[in-house]
PDB file of C-alpha atoms in Angstrom:
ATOM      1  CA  UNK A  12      43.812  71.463 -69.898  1.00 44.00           C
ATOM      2  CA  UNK A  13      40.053  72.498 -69.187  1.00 43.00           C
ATOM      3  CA  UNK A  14      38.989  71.184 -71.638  1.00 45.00           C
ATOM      4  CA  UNK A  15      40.367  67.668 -70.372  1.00 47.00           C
ATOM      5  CA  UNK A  16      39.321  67.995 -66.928  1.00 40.00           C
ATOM      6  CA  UNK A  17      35.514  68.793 -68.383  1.00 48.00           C
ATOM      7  CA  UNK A  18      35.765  65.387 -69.906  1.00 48.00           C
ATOM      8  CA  UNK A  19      36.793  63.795 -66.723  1.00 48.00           C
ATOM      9  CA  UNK A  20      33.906  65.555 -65.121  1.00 44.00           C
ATOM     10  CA  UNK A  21      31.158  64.322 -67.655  1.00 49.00           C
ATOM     11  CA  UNK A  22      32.613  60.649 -67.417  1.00 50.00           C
ATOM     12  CA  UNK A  23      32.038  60.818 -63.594  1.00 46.00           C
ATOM     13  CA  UNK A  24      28.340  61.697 -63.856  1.00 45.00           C
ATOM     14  CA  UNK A  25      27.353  59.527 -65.805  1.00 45.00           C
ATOM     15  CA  UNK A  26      28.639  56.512 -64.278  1.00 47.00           C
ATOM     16  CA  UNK A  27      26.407  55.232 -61.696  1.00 45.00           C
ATOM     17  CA  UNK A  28      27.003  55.797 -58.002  1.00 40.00           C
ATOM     18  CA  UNK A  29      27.569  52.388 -57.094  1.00 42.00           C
ATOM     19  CA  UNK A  30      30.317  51.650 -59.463  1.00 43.00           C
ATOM     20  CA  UNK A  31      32.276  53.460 -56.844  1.00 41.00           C
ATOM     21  CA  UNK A  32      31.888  51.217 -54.768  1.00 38.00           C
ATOM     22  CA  UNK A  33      31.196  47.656 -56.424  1.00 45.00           C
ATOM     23  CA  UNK A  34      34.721  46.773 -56.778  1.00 43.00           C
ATOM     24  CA  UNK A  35      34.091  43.042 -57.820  1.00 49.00           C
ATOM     25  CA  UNK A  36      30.210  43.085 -59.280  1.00 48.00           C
ATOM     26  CA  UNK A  37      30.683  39.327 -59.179  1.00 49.00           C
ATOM     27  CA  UNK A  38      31.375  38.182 -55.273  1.00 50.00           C
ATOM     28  CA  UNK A  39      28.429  38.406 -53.084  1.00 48.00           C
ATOM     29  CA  UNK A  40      29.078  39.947 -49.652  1.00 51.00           C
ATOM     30  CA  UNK A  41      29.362  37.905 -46.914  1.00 51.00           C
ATOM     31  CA  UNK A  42      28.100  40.351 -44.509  1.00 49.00           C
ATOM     32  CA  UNK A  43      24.662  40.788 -45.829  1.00 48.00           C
ATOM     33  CA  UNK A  44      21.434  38.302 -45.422  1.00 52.00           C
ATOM     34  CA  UNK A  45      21.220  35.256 -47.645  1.00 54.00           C
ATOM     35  CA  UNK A  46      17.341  33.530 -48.213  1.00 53.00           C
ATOM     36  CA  UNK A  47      17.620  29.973 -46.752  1.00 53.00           C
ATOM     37  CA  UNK A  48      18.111  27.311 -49.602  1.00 56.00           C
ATOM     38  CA  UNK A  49      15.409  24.679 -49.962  1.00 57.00           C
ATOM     39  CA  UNK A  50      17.161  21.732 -48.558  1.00 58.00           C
ATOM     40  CA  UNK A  51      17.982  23.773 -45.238  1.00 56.00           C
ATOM     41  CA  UNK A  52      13.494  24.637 -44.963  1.00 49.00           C
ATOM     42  CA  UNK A  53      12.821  20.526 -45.769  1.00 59.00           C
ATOM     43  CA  UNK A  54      15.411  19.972 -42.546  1.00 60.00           C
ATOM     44  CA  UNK A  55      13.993  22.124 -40.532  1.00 62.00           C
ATOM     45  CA  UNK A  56      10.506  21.152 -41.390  1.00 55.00           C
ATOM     46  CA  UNK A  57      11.430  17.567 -40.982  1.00 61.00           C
ATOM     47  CA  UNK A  58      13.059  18.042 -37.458  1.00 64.00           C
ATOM     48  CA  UNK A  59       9.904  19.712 -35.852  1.00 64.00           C
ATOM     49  CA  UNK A  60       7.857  16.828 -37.708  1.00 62.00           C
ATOM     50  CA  UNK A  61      10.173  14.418 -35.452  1.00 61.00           C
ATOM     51  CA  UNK A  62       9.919  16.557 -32.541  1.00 61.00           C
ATOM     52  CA  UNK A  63       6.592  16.581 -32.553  1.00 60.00           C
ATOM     53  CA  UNK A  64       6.394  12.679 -33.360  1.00 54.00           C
ATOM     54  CA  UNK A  65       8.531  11.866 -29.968  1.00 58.00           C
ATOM     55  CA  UNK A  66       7.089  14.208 -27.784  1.00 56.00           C
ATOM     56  CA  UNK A  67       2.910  13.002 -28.285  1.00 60.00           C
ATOM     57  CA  UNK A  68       4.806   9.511 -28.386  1.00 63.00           C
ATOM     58  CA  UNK A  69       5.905   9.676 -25.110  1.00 61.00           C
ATOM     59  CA  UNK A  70       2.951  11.716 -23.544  1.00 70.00           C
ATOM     60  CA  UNK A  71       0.714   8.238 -23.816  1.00 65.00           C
ATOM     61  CA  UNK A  72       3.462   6.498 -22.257  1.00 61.00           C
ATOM     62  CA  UNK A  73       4.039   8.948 -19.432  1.00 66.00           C
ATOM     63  CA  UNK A  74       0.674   8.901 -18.854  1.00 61.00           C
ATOM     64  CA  UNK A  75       0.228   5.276 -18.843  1.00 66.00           C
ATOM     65  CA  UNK A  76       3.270   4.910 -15.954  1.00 64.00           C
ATOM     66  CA  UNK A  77       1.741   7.153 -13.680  1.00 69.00           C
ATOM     67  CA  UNK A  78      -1.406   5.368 -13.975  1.00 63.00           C
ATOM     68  CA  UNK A  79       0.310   2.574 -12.962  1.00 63.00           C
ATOM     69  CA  UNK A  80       2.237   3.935 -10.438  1.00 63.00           C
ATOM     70  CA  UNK A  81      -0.534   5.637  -8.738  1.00 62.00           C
ATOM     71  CA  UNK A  82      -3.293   2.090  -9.088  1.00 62.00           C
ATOM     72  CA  UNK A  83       0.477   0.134  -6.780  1.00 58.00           C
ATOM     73  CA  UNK A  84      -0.058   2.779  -4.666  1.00 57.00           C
ATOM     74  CA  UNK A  85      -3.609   2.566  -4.245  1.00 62.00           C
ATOM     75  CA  UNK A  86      -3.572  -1.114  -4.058  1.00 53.00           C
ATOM     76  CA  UNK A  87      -0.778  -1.052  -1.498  1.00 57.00           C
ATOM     77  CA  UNK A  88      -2.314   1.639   0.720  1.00 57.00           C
ATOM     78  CA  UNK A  89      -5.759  -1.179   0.274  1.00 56.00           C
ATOM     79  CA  UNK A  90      -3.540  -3.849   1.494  1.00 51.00           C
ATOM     80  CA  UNK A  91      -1.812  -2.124   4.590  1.00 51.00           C
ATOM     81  CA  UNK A  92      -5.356  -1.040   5.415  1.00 65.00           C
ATOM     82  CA  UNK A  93      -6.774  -4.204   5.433  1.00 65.00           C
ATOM     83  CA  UNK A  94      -3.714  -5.946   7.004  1.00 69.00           C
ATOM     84  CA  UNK A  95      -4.005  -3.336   9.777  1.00 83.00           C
ATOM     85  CA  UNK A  96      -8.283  -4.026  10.345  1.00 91.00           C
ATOM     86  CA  UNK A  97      -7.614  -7.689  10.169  1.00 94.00           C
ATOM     87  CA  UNK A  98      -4.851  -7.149  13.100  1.00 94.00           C
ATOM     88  CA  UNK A  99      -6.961  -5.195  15.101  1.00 95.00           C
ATOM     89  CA  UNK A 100     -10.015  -7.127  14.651  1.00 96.00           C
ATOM     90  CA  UNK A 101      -8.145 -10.640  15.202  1.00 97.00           C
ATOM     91  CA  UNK A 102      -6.609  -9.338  18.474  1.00 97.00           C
ATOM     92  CA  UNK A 103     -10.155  -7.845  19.429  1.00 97.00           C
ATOM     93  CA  UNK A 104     -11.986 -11.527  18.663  1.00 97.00           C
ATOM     94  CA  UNK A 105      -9.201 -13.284  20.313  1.00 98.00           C
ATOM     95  CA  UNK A 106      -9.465 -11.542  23.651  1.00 98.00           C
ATOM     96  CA  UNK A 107     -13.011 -12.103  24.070  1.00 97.00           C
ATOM     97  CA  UNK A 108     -12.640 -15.977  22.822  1.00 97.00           C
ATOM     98  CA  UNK A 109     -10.453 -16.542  25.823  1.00 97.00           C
ATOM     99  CA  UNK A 110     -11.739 -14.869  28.180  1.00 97.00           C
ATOM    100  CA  UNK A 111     -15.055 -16.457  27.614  1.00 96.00           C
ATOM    101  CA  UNK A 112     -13.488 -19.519  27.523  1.00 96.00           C
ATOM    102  CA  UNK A 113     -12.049 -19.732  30.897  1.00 96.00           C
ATOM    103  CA  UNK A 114     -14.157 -18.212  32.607  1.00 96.00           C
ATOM    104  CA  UNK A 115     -16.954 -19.594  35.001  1.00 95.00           C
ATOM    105  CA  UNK A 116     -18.728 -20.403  37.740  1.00 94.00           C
ATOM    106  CA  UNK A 117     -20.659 -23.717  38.671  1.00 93.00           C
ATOM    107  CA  UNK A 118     -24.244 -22.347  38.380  1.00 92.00           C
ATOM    108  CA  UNK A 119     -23.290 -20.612  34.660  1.00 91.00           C
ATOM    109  CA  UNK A 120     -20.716 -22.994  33.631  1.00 92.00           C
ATOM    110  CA  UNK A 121     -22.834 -25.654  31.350  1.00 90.00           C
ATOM    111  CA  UNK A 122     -24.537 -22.526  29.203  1.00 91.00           C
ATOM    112  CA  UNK A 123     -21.759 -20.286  29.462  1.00 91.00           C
ATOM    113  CA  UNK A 124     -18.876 -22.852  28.109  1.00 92.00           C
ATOM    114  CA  UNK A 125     -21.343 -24.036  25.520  1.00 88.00           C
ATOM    115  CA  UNK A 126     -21.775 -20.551  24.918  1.00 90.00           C
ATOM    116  CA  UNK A 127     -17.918 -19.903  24.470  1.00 95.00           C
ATOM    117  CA  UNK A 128     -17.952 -22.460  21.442  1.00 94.00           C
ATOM    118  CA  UNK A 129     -19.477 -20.031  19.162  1.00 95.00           C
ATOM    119  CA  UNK A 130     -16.192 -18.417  18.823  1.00 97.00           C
ATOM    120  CA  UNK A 131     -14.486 -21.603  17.967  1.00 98.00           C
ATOM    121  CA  UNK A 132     -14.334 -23.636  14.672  1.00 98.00           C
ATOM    122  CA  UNK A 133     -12.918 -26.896  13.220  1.00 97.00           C
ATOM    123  CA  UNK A 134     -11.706 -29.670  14.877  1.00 97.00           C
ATOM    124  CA  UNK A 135     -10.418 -27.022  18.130  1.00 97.00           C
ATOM    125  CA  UNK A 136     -14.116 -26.520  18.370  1.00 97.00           C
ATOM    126  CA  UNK A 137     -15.186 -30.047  18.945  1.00 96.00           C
ATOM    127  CA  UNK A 138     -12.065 -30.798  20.928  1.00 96.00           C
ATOM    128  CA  UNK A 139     -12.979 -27.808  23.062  1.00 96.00           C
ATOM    129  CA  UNK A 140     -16.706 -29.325  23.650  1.00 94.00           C
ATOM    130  CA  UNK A 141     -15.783 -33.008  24.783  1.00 94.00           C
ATOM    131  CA  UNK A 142     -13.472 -31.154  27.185  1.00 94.00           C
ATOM    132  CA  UNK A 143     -16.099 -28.938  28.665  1.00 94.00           C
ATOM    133  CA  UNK A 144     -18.809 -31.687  28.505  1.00 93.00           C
ATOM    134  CA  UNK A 145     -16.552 -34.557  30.496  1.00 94.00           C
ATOM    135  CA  UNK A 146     -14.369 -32.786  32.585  1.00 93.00           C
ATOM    136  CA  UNK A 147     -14.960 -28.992  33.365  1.00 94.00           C
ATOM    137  CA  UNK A 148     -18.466 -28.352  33.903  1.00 94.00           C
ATOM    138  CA  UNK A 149     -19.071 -31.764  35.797  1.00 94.00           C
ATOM    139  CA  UNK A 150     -15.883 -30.674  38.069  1.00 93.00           C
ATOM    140  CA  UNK A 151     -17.330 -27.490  38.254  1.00 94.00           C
ATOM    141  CA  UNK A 152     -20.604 -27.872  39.522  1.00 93.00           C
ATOM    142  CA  UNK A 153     -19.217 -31.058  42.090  1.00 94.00           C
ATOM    143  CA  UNK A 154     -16.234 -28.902  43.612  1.00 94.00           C
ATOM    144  CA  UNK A 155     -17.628 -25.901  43.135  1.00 95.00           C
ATOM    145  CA  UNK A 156     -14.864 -24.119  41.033  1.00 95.00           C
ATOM    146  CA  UNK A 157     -15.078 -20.732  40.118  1.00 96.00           C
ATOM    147  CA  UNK A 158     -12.380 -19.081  37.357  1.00 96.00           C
ATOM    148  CA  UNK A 159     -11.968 -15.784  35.787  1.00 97.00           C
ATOM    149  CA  UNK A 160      -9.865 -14.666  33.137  1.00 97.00           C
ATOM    150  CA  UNK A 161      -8.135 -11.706  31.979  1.00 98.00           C
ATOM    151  CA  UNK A 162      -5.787 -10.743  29.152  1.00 98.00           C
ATOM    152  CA  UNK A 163      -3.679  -8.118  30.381  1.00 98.00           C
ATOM    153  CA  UNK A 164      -2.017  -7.902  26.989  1.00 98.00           C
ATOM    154  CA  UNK A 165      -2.354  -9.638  23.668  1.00 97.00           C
ATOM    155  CA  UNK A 166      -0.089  -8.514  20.379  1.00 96.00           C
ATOM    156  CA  UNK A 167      -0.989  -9.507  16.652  1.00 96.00           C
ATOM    157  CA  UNK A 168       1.714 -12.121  15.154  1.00 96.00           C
ATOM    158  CA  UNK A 169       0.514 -12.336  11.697  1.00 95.00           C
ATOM    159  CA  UNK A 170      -2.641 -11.172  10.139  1.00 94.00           C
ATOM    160  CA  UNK A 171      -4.121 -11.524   6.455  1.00 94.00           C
ATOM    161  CA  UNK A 172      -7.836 -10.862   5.493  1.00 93.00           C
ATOM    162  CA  UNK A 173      -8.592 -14.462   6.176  1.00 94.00           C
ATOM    163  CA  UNK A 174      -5.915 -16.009   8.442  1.00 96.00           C
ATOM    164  CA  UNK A 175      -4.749 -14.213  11.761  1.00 97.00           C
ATOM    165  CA  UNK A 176      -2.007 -15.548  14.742  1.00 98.00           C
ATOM    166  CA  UNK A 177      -2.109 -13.560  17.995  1.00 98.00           C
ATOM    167  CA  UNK A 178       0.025 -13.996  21.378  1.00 98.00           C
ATOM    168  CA  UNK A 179      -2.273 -13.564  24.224  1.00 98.00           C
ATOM    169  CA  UNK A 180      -0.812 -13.132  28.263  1.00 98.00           C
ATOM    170  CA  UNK A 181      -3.298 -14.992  30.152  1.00 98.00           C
ATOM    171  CA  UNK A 182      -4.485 -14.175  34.026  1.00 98.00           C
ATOM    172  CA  UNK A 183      -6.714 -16.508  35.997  1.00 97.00           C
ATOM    173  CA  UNK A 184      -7.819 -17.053  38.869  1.00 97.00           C
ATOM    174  CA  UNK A 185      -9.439 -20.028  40.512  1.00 96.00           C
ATOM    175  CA  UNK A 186     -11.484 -20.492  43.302  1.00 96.00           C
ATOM    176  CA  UNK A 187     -12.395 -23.946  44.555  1.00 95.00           C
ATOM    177  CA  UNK A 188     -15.086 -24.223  47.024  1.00 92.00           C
ATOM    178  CA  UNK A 189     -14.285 -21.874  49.872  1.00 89.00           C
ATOM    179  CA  UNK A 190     -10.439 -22.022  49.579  1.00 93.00           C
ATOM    180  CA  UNK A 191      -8.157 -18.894  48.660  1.00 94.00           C
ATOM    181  CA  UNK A 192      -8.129 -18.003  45.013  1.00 94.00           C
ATOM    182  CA  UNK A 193      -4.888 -19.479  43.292  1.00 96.00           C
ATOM    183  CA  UNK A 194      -3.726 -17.568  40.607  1.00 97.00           C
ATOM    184  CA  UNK A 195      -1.843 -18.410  37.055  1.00 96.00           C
ATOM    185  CA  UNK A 196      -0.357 -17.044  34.524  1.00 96.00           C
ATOM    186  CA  UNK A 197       0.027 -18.239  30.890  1.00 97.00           C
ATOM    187  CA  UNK A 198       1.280 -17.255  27.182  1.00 97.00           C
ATOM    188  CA  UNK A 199      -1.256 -18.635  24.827  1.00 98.00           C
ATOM    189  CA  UNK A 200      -0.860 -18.479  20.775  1.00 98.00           C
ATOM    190  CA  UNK A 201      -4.124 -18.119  19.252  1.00 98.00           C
ATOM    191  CA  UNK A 202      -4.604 -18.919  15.378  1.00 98.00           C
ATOM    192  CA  UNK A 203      -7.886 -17.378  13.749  1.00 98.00           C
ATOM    193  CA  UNK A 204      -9.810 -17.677  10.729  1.00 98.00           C
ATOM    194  CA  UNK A 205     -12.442 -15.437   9.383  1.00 97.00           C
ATOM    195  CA  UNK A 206     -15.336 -17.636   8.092  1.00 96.00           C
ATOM    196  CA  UNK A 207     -18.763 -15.564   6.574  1.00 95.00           C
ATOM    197  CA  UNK A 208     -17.524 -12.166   8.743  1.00 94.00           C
ATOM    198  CA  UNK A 209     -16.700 -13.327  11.538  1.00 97.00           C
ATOM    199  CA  UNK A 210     -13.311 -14.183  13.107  1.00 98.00           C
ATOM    200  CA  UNK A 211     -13.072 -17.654  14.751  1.00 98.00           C
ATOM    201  CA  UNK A 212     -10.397 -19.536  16.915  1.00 98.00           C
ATOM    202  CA  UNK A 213      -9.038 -22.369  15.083  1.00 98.00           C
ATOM    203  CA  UNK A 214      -6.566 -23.414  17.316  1.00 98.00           C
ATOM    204  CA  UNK A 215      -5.528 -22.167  21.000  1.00 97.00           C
ATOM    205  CA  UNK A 216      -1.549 -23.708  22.037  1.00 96.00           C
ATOM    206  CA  UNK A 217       0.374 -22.278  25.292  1.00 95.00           C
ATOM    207  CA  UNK A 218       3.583 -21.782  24.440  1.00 93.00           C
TER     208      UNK A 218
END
């Protein structure tokens, strides 16, 4: 009997610890690391190669919209800007153009009618000057007529760098001789274009 249990003693030494254990040498346990094969480094490889592909691909064309998207918005801010000075300046050149052109008094009237046509252009110009040549300053200087204008309040239609409509309300006031001043009102629509700076009337209808 000792003698067999000594043998069963000896064959436990000498087998190795981890025979205890390993009950299937062959089967690899699932619950320890495995190395990554080569086919699953080539994917991943080739998926940050695409990645990276895409994302500079699209940075040019990002890029690119916003540079378009900010030169609309430039241009549009250009064009509201310049839509707004030629408003301003149209309704500015318009004022003055009427009031200069009714108004006056028999001493001034020849040089300050003539004068008035420097505002003017085209055919409205020319029209304007037989009128002021045949019937108002000869009128004006036999009766004695007197008139003075005012534009109480003038409003932009239409406006472009080049081409400009503007409503003007028109006050005057005429004095014949030594009679009482008569007084009128009128709507007037005033067309404009702007020849080498400078805006000019073009056309000059009551409405």
């Amino acid at each position: 009997m000792i003698a067999r249990l000594r043998h069963r003693a000896n064959r436990s030494t000498t087998e190795p610890a981890s025979a205890a254990f390993d009950t299937n040498p062959g089967e690899v346990d699932p619950a320890l690391p495995q190395a990554p094969s080569s086919s699953d480094v080539s994917d991943q490889v080739r998926r940050r190669r695409t990645s990276r592909v895409i994302v500079f691909g699209l940075i040019p064309v990002i890029a690119m919209g916003l540079a378009v998207a900010a030169g609309y918005l430039k241009w549009q801010q250009g064009a509201l800007d310049d839509s707004g000075r030629a408003s301003v300046e149209s309704v500015r050149a318009a004022t003055d153009a009427a009031v200069k052109m009714l108004s006056y008094r028999p001493d001034t009237a020849d040089a300050a009618l003539r004068g008035a046509r420097d505002d003017l252009t085209g055919p409205f110009r020319d029209a304007y000057a037989a009128l002021v040549n045949d019937v108002v300053v000869p009128g004006a200087k036999q009766k004695s007529i007197s008139a003075v204008a005012t534009v109480p309040a003038a409003s932009s239609v239409a406006s472009s760098p080049t081409h400009a409509v503007v409503l003007l309300f028109i006050d005057q006031s005429i004095v014949v001789g030594s009679d009482a001043p008569t007084a009128s009102s009128s709507v007037v629509k005033v067309t404009l274009e702007k020849i080498s700076g400078r805006w000019l009337v073009s056309a000059f209808d009551p409405v």
